[in-house]
Short mmCIF file of C-alpha atoms in Angstrom, two decimals:
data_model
loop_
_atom_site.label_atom_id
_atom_site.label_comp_id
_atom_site.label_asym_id
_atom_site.label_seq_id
_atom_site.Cartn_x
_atom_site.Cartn_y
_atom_site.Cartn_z
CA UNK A 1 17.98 -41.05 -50.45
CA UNK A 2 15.61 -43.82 -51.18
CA UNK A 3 12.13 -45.17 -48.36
CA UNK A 4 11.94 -48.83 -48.84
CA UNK A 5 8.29 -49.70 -47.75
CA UNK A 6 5.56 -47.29 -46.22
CA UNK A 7 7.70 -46.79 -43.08
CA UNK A 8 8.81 -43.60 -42.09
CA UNK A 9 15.91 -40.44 -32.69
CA UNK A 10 20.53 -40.72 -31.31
CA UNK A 11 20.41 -42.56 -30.88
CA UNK A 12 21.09 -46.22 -29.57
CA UNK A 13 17.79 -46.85 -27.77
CA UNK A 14 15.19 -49.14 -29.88
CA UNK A 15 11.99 -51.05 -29.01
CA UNK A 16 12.10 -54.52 -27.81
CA UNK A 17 9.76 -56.74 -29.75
CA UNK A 18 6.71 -55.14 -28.14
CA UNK A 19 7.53 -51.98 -28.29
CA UNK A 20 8.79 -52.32 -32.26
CA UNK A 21 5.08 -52.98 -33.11
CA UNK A 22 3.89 -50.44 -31.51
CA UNK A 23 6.11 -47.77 -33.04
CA UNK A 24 5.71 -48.94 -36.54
CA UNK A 25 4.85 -45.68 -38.55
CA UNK A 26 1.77 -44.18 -38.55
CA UNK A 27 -0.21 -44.07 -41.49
CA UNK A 28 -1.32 -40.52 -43.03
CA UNK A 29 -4.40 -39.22 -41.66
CA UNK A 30 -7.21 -37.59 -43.05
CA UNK A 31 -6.47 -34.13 -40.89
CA UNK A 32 -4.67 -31.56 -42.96
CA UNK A 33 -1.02 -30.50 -41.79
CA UNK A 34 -0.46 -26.84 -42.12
CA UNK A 35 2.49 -26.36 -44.56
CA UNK A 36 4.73 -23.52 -44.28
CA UNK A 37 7.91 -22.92 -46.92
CA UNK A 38 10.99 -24.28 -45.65
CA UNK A 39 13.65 -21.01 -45.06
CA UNK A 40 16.40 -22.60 -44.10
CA UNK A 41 18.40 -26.25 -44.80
CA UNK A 42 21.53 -27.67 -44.68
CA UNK A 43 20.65 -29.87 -41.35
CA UNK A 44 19.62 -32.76 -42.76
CA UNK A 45 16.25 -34.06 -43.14
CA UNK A 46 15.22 -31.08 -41.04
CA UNK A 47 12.92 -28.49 -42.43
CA UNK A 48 13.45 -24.89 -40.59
CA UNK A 49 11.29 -22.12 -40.89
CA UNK A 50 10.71 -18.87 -39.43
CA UNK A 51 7.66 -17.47 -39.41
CA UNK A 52 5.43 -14.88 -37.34
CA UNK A 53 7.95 -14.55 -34.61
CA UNK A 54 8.22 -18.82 -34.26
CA UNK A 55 11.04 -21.33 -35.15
CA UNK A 56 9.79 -23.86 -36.55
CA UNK A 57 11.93 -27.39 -36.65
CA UNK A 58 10.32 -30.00 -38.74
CA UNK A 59 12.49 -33.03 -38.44
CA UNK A 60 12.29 -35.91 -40.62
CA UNK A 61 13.95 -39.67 -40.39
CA UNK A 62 17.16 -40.06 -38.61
CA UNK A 63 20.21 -40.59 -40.88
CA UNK A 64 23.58 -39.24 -40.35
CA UNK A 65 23.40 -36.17 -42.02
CA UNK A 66 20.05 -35.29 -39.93
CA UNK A 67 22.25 -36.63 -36.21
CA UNK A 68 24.17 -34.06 -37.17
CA UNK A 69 22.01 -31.44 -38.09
CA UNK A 70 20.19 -31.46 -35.00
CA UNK A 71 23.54 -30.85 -33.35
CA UNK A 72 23.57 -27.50 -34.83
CA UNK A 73 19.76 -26.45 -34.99
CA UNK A 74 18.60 -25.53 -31.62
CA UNK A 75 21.57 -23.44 -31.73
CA UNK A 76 20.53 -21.90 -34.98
CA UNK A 77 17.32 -21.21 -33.03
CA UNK A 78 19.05 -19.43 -30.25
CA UNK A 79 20.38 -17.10 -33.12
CA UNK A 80 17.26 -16.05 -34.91
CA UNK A 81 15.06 -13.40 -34.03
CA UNK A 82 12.29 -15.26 -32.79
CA UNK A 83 10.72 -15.09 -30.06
CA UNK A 84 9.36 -18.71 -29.81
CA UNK A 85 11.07 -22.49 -30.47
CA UNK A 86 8.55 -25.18 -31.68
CA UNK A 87 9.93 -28.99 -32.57
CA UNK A 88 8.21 -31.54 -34.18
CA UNK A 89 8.08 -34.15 -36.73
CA UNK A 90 7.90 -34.55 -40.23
CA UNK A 91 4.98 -36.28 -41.02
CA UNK A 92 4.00 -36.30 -37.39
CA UNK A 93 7.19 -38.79 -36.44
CA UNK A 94 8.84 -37.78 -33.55
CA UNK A 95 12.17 -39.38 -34.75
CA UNK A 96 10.16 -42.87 -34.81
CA UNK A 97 13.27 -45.37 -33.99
CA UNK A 98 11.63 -47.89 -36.59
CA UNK A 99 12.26 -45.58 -39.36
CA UNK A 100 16.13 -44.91 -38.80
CA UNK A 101 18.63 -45.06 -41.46
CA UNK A 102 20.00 -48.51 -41.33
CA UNK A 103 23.44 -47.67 -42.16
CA UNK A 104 23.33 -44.58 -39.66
CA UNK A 105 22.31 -47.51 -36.95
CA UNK A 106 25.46 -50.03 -38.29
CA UNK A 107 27.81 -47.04 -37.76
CA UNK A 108 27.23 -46.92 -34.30
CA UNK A 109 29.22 -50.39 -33.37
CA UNK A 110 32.09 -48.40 -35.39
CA UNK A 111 34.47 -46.97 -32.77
CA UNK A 112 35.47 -43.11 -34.67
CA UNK A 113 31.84 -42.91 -35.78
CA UNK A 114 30.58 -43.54 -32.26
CA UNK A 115 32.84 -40.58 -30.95
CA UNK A 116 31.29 -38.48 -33.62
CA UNK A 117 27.68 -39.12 -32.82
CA UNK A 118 28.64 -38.82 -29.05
CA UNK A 119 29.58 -35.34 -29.57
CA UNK A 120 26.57 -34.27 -31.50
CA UNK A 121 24.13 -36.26 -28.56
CA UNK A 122 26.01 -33.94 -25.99
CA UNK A 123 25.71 -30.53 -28.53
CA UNK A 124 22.09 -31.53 -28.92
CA UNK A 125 20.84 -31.63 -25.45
CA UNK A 126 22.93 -28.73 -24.58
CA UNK A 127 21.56 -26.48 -27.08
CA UNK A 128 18.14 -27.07 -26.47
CA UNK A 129 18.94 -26.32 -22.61
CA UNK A 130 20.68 -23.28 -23.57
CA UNK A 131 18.73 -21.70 -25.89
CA UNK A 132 16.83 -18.57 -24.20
CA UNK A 133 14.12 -18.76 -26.60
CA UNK A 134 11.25 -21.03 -25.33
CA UNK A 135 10.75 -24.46 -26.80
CA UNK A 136 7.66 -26.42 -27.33
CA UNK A 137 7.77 -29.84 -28.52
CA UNK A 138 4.75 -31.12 -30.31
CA UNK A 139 4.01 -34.80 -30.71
CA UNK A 140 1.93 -36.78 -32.57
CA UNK A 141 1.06 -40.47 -32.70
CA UNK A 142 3.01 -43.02 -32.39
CA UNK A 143 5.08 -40.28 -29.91
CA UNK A 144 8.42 -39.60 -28.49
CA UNK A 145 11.10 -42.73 -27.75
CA UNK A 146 14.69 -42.93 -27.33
CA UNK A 147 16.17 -39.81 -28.57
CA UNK A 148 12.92 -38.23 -29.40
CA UNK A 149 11.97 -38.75 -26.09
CA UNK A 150 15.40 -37.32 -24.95
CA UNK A 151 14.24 -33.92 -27.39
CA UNK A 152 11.18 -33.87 -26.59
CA UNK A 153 11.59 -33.93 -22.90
CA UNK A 154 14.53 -31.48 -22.89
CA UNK A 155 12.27 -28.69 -24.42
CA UNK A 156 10.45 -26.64 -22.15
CA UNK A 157 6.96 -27.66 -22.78
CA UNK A 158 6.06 -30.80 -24.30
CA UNK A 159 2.27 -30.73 -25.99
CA UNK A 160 1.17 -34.12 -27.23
CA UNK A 161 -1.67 -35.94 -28.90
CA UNK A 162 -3.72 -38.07 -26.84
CA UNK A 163 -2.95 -40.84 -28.67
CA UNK A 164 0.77 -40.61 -28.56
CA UNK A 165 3.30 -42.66 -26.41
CA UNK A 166 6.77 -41.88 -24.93
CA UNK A 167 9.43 -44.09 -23.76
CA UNK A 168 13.45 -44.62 -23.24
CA UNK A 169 14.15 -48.66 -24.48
CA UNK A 170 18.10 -47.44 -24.66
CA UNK A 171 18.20 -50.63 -21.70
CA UNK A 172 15.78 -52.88 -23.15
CA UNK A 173 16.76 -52.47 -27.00
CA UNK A 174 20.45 -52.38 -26.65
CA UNK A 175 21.58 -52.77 -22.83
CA UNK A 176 23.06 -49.61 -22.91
CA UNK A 177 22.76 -46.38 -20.74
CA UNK A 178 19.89 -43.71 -21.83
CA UNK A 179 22.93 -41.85 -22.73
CA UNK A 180 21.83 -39.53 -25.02
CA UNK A 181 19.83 -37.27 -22.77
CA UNK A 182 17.54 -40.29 -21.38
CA UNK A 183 18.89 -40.24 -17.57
CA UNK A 184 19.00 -36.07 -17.06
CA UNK A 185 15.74 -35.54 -18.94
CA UNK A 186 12.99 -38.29 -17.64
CA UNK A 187 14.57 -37.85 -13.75
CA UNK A 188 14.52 -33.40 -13.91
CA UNK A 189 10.86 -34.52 -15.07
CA UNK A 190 9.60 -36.52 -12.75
CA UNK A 191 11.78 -37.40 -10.31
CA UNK A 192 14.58 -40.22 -10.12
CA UNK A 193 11.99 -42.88 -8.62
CA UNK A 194 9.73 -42.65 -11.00
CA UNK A 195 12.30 -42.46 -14.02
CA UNK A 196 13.83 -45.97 -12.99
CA UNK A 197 10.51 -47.27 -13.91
CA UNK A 198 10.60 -46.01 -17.68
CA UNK A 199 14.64 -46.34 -18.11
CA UNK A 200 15.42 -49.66 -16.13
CA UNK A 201 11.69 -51.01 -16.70
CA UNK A 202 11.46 -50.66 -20.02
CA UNK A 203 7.88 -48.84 -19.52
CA UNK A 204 6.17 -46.68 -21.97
CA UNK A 205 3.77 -43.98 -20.80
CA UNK A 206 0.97 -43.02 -22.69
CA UNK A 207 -0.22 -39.42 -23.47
CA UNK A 208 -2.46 -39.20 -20.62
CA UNK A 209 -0.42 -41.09 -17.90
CA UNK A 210 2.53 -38.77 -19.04
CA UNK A 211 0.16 -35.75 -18.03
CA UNK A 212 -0.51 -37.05 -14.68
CA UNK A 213 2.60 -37.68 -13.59
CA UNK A 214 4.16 -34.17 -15.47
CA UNK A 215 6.41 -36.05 -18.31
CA UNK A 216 4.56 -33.85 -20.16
CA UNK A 217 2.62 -30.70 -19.62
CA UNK A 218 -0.85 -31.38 -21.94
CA UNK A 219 -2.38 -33.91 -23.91
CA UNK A 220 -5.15 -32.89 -26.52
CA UNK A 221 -6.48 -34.71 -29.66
CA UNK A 222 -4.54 -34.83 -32.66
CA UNK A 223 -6.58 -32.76 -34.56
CA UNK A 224 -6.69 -29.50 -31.46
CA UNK A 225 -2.56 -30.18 -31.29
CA UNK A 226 -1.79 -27.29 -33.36
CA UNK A 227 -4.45 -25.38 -31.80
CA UNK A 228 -2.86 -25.85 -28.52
CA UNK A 229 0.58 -25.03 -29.63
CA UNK A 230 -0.64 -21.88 -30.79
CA UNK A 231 -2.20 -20.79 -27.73
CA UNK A 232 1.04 -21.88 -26.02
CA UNK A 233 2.83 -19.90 -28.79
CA UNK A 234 0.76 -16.63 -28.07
CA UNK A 235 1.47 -16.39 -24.53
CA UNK A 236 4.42 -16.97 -24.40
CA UNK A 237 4.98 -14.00 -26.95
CA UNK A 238 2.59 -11.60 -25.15
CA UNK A 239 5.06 -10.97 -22.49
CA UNK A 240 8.03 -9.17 -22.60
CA UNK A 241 10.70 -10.76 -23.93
CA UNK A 242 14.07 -9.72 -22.10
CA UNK A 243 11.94 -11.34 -19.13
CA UNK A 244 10.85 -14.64 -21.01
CA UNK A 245 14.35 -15.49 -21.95
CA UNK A 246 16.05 -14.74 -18.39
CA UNK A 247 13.01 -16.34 -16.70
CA UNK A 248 13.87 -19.55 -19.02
CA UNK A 249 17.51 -19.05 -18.47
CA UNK A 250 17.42 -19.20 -14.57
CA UNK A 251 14.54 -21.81 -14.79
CA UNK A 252 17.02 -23.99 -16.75
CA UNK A 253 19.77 -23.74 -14.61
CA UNK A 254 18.67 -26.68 -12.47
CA UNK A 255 19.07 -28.73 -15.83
CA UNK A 256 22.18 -27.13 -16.39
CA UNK A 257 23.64 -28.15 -13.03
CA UNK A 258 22.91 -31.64 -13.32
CA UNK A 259 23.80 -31.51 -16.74
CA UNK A 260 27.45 -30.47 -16.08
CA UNK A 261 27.57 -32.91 -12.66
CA UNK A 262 25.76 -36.21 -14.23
CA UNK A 263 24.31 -35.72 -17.15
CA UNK A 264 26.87 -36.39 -19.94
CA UNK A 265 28.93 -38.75 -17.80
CA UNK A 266 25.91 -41.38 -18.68
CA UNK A 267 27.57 -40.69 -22.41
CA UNK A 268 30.64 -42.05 -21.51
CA UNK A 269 28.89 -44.75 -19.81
CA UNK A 270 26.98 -45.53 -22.84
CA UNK A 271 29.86 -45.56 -24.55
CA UNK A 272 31.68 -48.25 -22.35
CA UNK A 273 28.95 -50.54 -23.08
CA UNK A 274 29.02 -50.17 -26.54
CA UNK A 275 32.67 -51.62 -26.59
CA UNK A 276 30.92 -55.04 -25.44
CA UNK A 277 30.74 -57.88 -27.81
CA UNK A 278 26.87 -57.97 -27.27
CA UNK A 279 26.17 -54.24 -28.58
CA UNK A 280 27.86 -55.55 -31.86
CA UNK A 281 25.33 -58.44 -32.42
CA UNK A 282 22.53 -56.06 -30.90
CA UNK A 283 22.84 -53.66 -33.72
CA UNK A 284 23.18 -55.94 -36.37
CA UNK A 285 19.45 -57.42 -34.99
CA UNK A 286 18.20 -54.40 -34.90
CA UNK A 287 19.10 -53.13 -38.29
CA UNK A 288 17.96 -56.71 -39.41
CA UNK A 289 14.49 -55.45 -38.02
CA UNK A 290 14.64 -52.33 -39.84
CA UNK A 291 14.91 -54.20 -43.40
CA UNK A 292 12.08 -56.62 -42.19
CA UNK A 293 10.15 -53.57 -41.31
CA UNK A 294 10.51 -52.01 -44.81
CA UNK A 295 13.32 -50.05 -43.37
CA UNK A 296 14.96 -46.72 -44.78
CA UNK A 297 18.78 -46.43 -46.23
CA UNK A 298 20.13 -43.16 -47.57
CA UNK A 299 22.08 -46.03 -49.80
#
């Protein structure tokens, strides 16, 4: 795979004009990242390790291969022996929408591929849902949008950098349905009234406004996130664990319920728009962005 430029989620959801800027990749920072040896692969351009009793999922830019590995991950997760689930991104990109693979982004105006990438949105969400093991998502600057705002929000606690920024522009990018996890995640959250305002709106919460209203449950500067998570991490693994995962299990079911009743319908939704003539010529602007922006291509 080759990076064109400096620039570093499924889905369809992108930035409008405003919002493009303000996801453009973040540069590297001075703070060190802890490294740990990658243990597992074959998901993409996903890093898994397992370490100390934590899953670690280190996910880079979204291409096809990577769609698809997150499809299978969280599951993987629900396998392992560990105790805890933390997601996050490579680089500290939560699946930044302004660094997706722009032939990933053409295939989703073809019909067969659509169908395909469907299927992994729907195994995604559900996996994260259904795996027993707590989840944390940590997120850096510039944050979590479209469908790293869909993973992000689906895990059980979301621990974010006080600089970082989430938002759904599925509407406002594409004028499609947050399909991909957009309209079960942001309502379960915090409520359907306020939801409308980020998914019809086309509004984008910052870290601490997210806190407030309980997108998210804490907010910290970048360089305490880890801390945090570790904390988190500790806790969480200081209890028993056959009560942990059936606490999370029955917690979840309210997600599951609305899941099964509403949740994936908004796919097939999505997916009727995408039929329209307009989605076409959307996606072609929008990977025309990408290759302005210094875009990626696994070409």
């Amino acid at each position: 795979m080759t990076a064109r430029g400096s620039s570093t989620s499924s889905d369809t959801g992108t930035p409008n004009s405003r919002s493009a800027t303000e996801l453009r990749a973040v540069p590297s920072r001075t703070t060190t990242l802890r490294r740990r040896s990658a243990v597992a692969s074959g998901f993409g351009n996903i890093d898994v390790t397992e370490q100390n009793g934590v899953y670690t999922i280190e996910v880079g830019r979204l291409d096809d291969a990577t769609h698809e590995g997150l499809s299978r991950v969280f599951r993987a997760a629900h396998e392992s022996s560990a105790d805890v689930v933390v997601v996050t991104g490579k680089d500290r990109s939560f699946l930044n929408p302004m660094n997706y693979d722009i032939e990933w982004v053409k295939r989703l105006a073809v019909y067969d591929d659509m169908l395909k990438i469907f299927k992994e949105a729907e195994d995604i969400v559900r996996d994260i849902i259904n795996c027993e093991k707590p989840t944390i998502a940590k997120v850096y600057a510039p944050g979590a949008h479209s469908l790293g705002a869909s993973i992000a929000l689906a895990c059980d606690f979301v621990v974010a950098a006080d600089d970082a920024t989430f938002s759904d522009p599925h509407l406002s990018g594409f004028g499609v349905v947050p399909g991909d996890g957009g309209s079960l995640v942001w309502p379960t959250r915090i409520g359907l009234g306020r939801a409308r305002e980020f998914l019809m709106l086309d509004r984008i919460a910052t870290a601490q406004e997210a806190l407030d209203i309980g997108l998210i449950n804490r907010s910290v500067p970048a360089d305490r996130l880890d801390a945090e998570v570790d904390v988190m991490v500790a806790k969480l693994r200081s209890y028993d664990q056959v009560g942990v995962r059936f606490s999370k299990k029955w917690l979840n079911q309210y997600m599951r319920h609305s899941m099964n009743v509403t949740g994936m319908g908004s796919l097939f939704a999505e997916g009727m728009v995408f039929s329209h003539a307009d989605f076409a010529k959307k996606v072609e602007d929008y990977a025309k962005l990408l290759e302005e922006q210094g875009g990626y291509s696994e070409a």
